[in-house]
mmCIF file of C-alpha atoms in Angstrom:
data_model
loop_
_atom_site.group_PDB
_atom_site.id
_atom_site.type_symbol
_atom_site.label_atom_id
_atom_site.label_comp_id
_atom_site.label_asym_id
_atom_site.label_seq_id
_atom_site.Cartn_x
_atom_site.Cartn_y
_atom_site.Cartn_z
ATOM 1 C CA UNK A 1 39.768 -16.714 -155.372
ATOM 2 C CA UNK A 2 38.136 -17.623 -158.623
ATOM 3 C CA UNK A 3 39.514 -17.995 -161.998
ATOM 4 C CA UNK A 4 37.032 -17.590 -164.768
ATOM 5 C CA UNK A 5 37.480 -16.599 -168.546
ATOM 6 C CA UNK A 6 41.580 -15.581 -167.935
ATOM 7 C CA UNK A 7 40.660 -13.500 -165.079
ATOM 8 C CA UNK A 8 41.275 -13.838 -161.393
ATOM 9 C CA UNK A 9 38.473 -12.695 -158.814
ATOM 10 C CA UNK A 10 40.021 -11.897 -155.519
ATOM 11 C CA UNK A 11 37.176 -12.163 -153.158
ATOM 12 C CA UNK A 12 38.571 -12.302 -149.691
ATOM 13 C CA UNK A 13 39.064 -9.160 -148.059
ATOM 14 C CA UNK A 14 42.726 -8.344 -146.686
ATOM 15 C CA UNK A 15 44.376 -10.055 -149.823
ATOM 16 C CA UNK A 16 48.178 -9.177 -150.720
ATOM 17 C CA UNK A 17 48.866 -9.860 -154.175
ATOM 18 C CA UNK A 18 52.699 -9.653 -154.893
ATOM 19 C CA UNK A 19 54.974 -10.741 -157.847
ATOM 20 C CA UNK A 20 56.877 -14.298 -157.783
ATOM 21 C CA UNK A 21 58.873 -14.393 -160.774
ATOM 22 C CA UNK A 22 56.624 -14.638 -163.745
ATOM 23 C CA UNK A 23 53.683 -15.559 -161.481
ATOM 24 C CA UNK A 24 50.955 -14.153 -159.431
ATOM 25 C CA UNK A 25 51.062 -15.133 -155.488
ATOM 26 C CA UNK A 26 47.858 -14.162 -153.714
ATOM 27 C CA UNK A 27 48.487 -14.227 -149.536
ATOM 28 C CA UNK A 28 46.540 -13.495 -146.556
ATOM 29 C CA UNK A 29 48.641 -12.970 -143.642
ATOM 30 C CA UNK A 30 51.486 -13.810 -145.125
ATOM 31 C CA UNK A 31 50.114 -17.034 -146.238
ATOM 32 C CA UNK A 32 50.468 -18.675 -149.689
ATOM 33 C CA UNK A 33 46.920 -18.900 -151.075
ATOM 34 C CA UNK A 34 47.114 -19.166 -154.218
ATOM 35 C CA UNK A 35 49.776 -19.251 -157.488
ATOM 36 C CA UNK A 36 49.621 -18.453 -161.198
ATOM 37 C CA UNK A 37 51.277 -17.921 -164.619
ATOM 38 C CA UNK A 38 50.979 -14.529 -165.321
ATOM 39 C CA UNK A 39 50.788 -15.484 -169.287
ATOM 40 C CA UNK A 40 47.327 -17.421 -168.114
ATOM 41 C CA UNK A 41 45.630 -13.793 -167.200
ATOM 42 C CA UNK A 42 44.092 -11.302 -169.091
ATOM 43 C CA UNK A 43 43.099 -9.571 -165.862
ATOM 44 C CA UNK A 44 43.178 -9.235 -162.005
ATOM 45 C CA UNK A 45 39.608 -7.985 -160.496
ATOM 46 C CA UNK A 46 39.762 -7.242 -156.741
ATOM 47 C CA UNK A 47 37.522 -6.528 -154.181
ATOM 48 C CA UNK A 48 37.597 -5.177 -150.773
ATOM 49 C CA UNK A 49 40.798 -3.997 -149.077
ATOM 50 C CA UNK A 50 43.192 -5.946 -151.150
ATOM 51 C CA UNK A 51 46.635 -4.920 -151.299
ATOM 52 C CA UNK A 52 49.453 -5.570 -154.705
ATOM 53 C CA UNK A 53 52.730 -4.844 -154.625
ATOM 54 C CA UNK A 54 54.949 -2.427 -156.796
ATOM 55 C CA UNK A 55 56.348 -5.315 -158.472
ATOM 56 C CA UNK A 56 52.941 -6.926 -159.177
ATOM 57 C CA UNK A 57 51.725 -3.623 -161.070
ATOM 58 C CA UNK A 58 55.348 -4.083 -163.334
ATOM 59 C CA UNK A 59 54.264 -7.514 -163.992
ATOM 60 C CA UNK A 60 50.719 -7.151 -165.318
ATOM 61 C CA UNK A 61 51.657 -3.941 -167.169
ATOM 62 C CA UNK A 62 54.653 -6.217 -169.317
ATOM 63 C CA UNK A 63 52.296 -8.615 -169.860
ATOM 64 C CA UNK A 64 49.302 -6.361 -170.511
ATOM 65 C CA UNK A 65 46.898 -7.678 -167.572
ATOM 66 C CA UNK A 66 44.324 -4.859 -165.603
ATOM 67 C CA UNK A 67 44.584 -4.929 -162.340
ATOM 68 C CA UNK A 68 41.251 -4.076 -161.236
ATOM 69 C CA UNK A 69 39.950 -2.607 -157.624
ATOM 70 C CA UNK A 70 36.284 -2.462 -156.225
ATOM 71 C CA UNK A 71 34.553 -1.676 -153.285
ATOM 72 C CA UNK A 72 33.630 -4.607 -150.826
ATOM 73 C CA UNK A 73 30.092 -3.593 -152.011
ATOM 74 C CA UNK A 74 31.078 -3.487 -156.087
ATOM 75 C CA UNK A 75 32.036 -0.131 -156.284
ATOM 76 C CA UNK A 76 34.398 0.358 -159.360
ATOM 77 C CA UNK A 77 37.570 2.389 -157.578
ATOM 78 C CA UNK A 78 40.334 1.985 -160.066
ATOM 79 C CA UNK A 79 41.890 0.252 -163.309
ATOM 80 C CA UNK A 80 45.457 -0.439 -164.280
ATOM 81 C CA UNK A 81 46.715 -1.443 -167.378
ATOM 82 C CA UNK A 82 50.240 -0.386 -168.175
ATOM 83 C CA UNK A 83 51.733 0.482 -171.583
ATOM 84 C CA UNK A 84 49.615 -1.616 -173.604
ATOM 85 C CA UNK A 85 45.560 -0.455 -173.479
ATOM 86 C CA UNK A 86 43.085 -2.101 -175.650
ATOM 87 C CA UNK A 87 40.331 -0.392 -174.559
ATOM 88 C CA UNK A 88 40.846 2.667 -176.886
ATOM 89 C CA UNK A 89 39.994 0.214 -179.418
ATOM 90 C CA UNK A 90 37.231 -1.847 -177.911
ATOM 91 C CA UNK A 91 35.547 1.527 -177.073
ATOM 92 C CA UNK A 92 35.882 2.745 -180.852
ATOM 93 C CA UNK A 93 34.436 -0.717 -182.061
ATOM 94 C CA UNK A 94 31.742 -0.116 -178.931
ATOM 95 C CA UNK A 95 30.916 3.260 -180.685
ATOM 96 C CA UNK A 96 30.705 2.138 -184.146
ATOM 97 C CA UNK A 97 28.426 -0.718 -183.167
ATOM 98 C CA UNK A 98 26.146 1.599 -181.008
ATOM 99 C CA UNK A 99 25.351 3.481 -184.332
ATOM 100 C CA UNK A 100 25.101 0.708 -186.375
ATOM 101 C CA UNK A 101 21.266 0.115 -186.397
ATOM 102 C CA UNK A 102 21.328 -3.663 -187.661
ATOM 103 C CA UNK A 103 23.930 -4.890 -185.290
ATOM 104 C CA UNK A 104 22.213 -2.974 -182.070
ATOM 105 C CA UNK A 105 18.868 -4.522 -183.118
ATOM 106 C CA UNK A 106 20.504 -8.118 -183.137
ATOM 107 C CA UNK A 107 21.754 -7.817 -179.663
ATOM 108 C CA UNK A 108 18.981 -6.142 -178.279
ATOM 109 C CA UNK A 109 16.802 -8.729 -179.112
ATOM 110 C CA UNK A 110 19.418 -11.193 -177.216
ATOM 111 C CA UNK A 111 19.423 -9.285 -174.178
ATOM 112 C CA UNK A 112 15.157 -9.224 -174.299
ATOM 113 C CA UNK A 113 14.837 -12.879 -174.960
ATOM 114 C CA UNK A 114 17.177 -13.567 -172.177
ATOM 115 C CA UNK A 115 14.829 -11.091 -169.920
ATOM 116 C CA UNK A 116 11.705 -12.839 -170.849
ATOM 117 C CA UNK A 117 12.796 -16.102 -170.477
ATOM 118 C CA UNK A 118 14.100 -14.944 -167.157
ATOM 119 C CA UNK A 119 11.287 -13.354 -166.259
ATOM 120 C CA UNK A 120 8.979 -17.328 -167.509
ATOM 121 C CA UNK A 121 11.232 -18.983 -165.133
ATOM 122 C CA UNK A 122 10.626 -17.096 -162.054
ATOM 123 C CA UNK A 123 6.993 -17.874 -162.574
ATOM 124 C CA UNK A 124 6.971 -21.398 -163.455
ATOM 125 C CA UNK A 125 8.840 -21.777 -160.340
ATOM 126 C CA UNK A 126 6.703 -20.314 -158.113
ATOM 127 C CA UNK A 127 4.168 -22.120 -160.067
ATOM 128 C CA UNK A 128 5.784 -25.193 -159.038
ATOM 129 C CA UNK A 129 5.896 -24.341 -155.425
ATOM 130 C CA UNK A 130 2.241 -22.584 -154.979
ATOM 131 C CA UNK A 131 0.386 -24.102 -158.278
ATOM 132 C CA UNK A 132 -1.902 -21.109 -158.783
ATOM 133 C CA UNK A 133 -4.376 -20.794 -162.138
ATOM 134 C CA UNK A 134 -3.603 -17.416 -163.357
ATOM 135 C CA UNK A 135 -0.221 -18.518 -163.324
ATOM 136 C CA UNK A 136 -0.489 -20.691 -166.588
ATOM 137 C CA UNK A 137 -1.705 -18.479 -169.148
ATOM 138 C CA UNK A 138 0.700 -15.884 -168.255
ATOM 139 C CA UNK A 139 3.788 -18.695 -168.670
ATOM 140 C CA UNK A 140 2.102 -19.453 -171.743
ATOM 141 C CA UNK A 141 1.821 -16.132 -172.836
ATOM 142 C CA UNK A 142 5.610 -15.269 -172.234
ATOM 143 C CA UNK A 143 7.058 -18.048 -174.003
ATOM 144 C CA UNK A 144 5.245 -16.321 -177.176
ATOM 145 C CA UNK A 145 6.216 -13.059 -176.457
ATOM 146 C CA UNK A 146 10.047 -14.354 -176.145
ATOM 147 C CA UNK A 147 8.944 -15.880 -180.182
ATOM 148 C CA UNK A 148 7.637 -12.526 -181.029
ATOM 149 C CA UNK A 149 10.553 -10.648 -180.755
ATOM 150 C CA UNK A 150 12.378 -12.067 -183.763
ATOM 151 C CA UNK A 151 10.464 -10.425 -186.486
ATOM 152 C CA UNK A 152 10.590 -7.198 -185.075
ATOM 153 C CA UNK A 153 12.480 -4.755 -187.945
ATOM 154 C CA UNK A 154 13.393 -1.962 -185.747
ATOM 155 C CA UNK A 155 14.211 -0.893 -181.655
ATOM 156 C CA UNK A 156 10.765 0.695 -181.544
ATOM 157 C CA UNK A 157 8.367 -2.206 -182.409
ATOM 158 C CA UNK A 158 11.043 -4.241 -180.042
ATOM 159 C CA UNK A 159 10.284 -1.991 -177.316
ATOM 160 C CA UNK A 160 6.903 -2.649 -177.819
ATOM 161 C CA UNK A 161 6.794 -6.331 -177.559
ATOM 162 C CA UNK A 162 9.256 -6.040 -174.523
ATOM 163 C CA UNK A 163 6.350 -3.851 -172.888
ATOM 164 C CA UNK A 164 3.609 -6.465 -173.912
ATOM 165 C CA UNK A 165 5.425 -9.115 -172.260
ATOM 166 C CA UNK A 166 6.106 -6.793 -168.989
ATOM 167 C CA UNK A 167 2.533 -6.005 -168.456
ATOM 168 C CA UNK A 168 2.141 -9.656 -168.302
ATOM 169 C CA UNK A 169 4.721 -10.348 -166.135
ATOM 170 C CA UNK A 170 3.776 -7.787 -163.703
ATOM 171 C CA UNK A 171 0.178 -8.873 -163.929
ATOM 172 C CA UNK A 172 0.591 -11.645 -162.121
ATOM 173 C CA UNK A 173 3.492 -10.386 -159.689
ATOM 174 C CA UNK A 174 1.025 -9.699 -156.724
ATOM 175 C CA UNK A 175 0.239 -13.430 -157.310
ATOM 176 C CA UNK A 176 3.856 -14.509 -155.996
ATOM 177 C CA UNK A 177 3.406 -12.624 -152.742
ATOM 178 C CA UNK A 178 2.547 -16.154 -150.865
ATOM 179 C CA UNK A 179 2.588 -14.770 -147.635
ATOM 180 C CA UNK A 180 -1.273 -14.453 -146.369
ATOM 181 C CA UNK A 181 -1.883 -10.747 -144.665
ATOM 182 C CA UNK A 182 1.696 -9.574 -144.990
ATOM 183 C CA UNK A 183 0.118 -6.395 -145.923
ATOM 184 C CA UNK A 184 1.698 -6.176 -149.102
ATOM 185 C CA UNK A 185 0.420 -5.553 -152.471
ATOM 186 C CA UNK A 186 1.076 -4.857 -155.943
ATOM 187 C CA UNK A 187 -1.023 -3.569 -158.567
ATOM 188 C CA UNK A 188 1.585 -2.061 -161.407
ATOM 189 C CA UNK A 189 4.824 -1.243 -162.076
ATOM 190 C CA UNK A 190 5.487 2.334 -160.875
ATOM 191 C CA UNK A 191 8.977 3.601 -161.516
ATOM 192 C CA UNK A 192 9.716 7.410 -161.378
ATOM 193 C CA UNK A 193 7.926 7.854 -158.124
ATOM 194 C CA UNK A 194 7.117 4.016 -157.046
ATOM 195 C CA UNK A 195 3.758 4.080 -155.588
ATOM 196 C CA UNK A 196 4.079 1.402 -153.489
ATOM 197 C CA UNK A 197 5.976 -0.848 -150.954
ATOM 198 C CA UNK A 198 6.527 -3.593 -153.578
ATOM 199 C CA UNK A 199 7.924 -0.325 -156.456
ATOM 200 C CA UNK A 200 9.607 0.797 -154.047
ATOM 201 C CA UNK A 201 11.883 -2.673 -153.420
ATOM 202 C CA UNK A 202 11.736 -3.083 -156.658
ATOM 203 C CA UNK A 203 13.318 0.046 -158.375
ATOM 204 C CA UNK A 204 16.038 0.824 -155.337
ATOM 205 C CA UNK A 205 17.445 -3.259 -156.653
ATOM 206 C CA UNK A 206 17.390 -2.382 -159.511
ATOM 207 C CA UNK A 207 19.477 0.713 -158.908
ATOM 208 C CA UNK A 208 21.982 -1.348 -157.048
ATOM 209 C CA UNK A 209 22.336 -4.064 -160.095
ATOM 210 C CA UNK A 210 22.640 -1.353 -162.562
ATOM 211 C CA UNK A 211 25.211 0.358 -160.257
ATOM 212 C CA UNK A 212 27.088 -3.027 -160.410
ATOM 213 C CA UNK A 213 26.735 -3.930 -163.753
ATOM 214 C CA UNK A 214 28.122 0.033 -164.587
ATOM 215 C CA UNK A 215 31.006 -1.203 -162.491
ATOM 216 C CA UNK A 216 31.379 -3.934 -164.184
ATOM 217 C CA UNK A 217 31.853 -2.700 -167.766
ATOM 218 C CA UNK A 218 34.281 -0.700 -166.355
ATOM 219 C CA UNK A 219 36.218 -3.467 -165.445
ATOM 220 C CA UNK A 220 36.263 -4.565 -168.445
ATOM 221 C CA UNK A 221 37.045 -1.454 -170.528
ATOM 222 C CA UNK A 222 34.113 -1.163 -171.664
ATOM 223 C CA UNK A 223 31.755 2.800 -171.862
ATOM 224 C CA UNK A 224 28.573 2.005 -169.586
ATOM 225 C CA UNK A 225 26.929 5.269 -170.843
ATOM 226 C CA UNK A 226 26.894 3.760 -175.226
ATOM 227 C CA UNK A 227 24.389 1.275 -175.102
ATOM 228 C CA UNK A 228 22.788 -0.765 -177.668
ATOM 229 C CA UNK A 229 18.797 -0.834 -176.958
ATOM 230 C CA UNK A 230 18.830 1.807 -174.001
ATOM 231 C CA UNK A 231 19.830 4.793 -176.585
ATOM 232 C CA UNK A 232 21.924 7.637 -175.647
ATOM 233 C CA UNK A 233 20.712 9.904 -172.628
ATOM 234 C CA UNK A 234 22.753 12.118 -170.625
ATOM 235 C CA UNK A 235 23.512 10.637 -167.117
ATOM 236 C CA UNK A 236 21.856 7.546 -168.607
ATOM 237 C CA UNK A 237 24.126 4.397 -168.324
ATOM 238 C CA UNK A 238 22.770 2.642 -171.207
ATOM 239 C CA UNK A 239 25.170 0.029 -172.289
ATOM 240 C CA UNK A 240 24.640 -1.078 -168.054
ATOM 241 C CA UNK A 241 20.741 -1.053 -168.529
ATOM 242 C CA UNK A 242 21.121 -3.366 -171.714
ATOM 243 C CA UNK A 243 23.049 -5.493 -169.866
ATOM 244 C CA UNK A 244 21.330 -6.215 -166.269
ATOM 245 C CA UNK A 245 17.982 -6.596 -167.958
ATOM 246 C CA UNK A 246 19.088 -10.440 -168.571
ATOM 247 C CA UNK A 247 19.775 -10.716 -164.689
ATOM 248 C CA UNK A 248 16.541 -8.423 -163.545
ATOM 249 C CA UNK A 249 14.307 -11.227 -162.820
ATOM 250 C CA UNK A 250 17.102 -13.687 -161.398
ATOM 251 C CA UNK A 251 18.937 -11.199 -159.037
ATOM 252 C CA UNK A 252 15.998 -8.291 -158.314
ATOM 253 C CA UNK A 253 12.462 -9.872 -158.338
ATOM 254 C CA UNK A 254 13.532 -12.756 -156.897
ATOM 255 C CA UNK A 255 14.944 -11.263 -154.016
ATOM 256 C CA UNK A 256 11.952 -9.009 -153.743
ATOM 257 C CA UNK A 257 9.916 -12.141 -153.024
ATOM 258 C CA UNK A 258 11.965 -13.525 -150.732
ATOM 259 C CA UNK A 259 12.098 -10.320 -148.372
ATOM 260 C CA UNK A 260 8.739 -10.405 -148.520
ATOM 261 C CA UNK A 261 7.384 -13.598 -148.328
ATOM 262 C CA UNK A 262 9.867 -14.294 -145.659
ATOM 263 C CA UNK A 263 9.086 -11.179 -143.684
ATOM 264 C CA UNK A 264 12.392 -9.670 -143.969
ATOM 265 C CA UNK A 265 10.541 -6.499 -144.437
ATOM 266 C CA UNK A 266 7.226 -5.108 -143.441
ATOM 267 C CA UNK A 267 4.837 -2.185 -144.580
ATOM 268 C CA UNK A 268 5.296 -0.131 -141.774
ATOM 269 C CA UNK A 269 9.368 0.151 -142.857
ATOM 270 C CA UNK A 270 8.392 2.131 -145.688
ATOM 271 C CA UNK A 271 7.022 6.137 -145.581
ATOM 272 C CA UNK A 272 4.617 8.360 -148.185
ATOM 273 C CA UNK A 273 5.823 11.381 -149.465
ATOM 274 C CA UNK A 274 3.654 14.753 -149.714
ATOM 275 C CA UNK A 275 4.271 14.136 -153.511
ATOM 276 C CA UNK A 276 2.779 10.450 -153.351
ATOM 277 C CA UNK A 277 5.835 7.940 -153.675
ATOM 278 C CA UNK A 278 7.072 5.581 -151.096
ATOM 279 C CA UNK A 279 10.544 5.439 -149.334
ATOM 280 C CA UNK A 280 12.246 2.968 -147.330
ATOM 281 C CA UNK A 281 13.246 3.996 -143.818
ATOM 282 C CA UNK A 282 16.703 3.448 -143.006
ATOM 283 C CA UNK A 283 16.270 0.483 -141.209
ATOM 284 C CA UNK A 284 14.495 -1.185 -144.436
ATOM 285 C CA UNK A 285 17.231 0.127 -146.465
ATOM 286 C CA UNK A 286 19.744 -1.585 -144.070
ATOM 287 C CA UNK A 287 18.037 -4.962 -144.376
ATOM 288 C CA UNK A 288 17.361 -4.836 -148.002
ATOM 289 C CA UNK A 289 21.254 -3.790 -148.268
ATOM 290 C CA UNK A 290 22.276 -6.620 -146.256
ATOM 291 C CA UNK A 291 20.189 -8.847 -148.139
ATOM 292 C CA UNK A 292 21.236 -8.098 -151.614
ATOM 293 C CA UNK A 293 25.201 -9.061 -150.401
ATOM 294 C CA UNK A 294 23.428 -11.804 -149.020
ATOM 295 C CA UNK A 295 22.253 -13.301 -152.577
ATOM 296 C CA UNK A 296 25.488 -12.182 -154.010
ATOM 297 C CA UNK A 297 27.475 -14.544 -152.262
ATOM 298 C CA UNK A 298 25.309 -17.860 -153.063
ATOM 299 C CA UNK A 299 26.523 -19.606 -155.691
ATOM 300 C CA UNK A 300 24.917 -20.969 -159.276
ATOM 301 C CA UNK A 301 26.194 -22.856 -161.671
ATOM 302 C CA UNK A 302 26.978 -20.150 -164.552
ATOM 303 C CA UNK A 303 24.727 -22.075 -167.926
ATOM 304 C CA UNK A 304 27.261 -20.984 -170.559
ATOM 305 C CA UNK A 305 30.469 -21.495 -168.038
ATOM 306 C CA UNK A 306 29.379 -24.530 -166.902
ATOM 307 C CA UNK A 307 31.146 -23.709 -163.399
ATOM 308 C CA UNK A 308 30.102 -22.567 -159.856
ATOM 309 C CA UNK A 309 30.558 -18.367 -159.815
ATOM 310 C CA UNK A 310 28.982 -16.135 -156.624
ATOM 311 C CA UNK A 311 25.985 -14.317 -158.086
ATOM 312 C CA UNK A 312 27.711 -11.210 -157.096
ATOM 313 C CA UNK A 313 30.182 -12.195 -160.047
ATOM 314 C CA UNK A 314 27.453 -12.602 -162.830
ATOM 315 C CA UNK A 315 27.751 -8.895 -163.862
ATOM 316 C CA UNK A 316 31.413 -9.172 -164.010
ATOM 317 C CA UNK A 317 31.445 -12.311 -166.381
ATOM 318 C CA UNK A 318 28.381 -11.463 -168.674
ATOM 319 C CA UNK A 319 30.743 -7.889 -169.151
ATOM 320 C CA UNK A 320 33.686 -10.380 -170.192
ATOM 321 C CA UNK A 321 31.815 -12.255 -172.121
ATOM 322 C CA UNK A 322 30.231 -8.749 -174.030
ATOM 323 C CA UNK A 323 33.638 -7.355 -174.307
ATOM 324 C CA UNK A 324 34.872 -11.110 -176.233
ATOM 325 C CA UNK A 325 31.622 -10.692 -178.447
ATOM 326 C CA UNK A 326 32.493 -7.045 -179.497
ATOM 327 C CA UNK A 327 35.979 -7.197 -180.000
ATOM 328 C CA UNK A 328 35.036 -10.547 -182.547
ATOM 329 C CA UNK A 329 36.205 -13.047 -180.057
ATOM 330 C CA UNK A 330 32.890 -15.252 -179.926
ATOM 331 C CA UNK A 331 30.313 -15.615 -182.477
ATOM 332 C CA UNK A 332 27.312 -14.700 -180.205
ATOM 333 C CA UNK A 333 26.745 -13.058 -177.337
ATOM 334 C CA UNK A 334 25.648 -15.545 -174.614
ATOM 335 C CA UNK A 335 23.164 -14.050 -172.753
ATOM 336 C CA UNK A 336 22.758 -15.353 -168.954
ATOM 337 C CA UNK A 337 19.432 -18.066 -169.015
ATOM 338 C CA UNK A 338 18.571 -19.654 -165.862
ATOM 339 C CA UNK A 339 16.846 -22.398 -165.706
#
């Protein structure tokens, strides 16, 4: 269990929630875990097979608390929320904000200088680890392009600076691969086919965080399709594409690396289509899958929160934290930093 921000993270599978008076009981074969005001919640968000009683649901929907379900693997099954739904009216203030062209280029630029500065960590660490020369000027280089993106006056020249400071990120990626022969090797980012091995890890990741950050928002009432710098597109979920591009770097590339460099995966788990693009085989997939819940569980210490969460959470706060910023709650929207 976790409790973060008024809401309760049920993270052990096989979980009975049930109603004690004007509390919460959490129990695992019929085992007291855990106890708490209901008046302290906001929300409930469960994952894996976790059970709540009748009573439980009666509870949270007097006092207005979701109770939320997800997959074991952060699929988004279900939301209850009684009599009393807010998220009519955070989705209406969502919708005004996504056509309001001032406030959508504030945010954006958040979520981009969180990206880059993502993105600068990841390579002054490996820098640290395997000191390398082209390293420098590229670290160098992305703490400007992070400065850049203030002045920009519109989404479009934004998106251009964001793309500047990509191509230099990804122009020294091949330099992180530390392991010697491993056979792989990247020369761009290739999305829609990947070209490569290294595309190929790197875009199915990134399907996987955007599927969880989508899950996420819909936690927390929240329409992953309206977003603020990914514009609208059918079947596009924009307002989950603004939001993972802070994590990216942290959750994705990193664990790239590591599969990599540790020899978690190899070349020969990956296949050529007649059209040119590379696939993992199902055993890669399996491994990569395994890998990702892996990382998920290890914990960080969240830099606005100031308190140990799972990284598999991080989705699921930063959408709490969104939802506070729209509905006027916080002054800013604290994008996740790691340093």
């Amino acid at each position: 269990m976790k409790h973060l921000l008024n809401t309760l993270y049920i993270l052990t599978p096989q979980s009975y929630l049930c109603r004690e008076g004007e509390t919460v009981v959490v129990k695992q074969e019929d085992e007291t875990k855990f106890q708490l005001p209901i008046h302290t919640l906001s929300s409930i968000i469960c994952f894996g097979l976790t059970g709540a009683s009748p009573y439980l649901f009666e509870l949270c929907g007097q006092n207005n608390v979701s109770l939320c379900f997800f997959s074991q693997y952060g699929k988004f099954q279900g939301r209850y929320t009684g009599k009393l739904n807010g998220n009519v009216c955070l989705r209406r203030i969502q919708y005004r904000m996504a056509d309001d062209t001032e406030f959508c280029l504030g945010i954006s630029k958040t979520f981009m200088q969180a990206k880059i500065a993502n993105c600068r960590t990841v390579l002054l660490r490996a820098n640290r680890n395997y000191p390398q020369n082209c390293l420098l000027p590229a670290i160098e280089a992305l703490k400007n392009h992070t400065l850049s993106l203030e002045p920009a006056t519109n989404l479009a020249k934004l998106r251009g600076k964001e793309g500047d400071a990509a191509r230099t990120y990804f122009g020294v990626f091949n330099s992180l691969i530390t392991k010697a022969d491993c056979g792989f090797n990247f020369n761009e980012r290739s999305r829609r086919p990947p070209l490569d091995e290294v595309n190929a890890l790197l875009s199915f990741i990134y399907t996987l965080l955007a599927h969880d950050t989508a899950a996420a928002l819909e936690g927390v009432g929240l329409d992953p399709a309206v977003g603020f710098y990914h514009q609208d597109r059918p079947g596009r979920p924009g307002l989950a594409l603004d939001l993972m591009e802070e994590m990216r770097a942290f959750i994705a590339d990193r664990l790239v690396l590591n599969l990599i460099n540790l020899e978690q995966v190899k070349p020969g788990g990956f296949e050529k289509t007649p059209s040119g693009s590379v696939l993992m085989n199902e055993e890669t997939r399996k491994t990569v899958l395994t890998e990702y819940q892996t990382r998920k569980s290890r914990e960080i210490k969240h830099p606005y929160l100031k308190e140990k969460i799972p990284i598999g959470l991080l989705p699921h706060v930063q959408a709490v934290l969104l939802a506070r910023y729209i509905r006027g709650e916080l002054d800013a929207y604290p994008a996740f930093i790691y340093r």
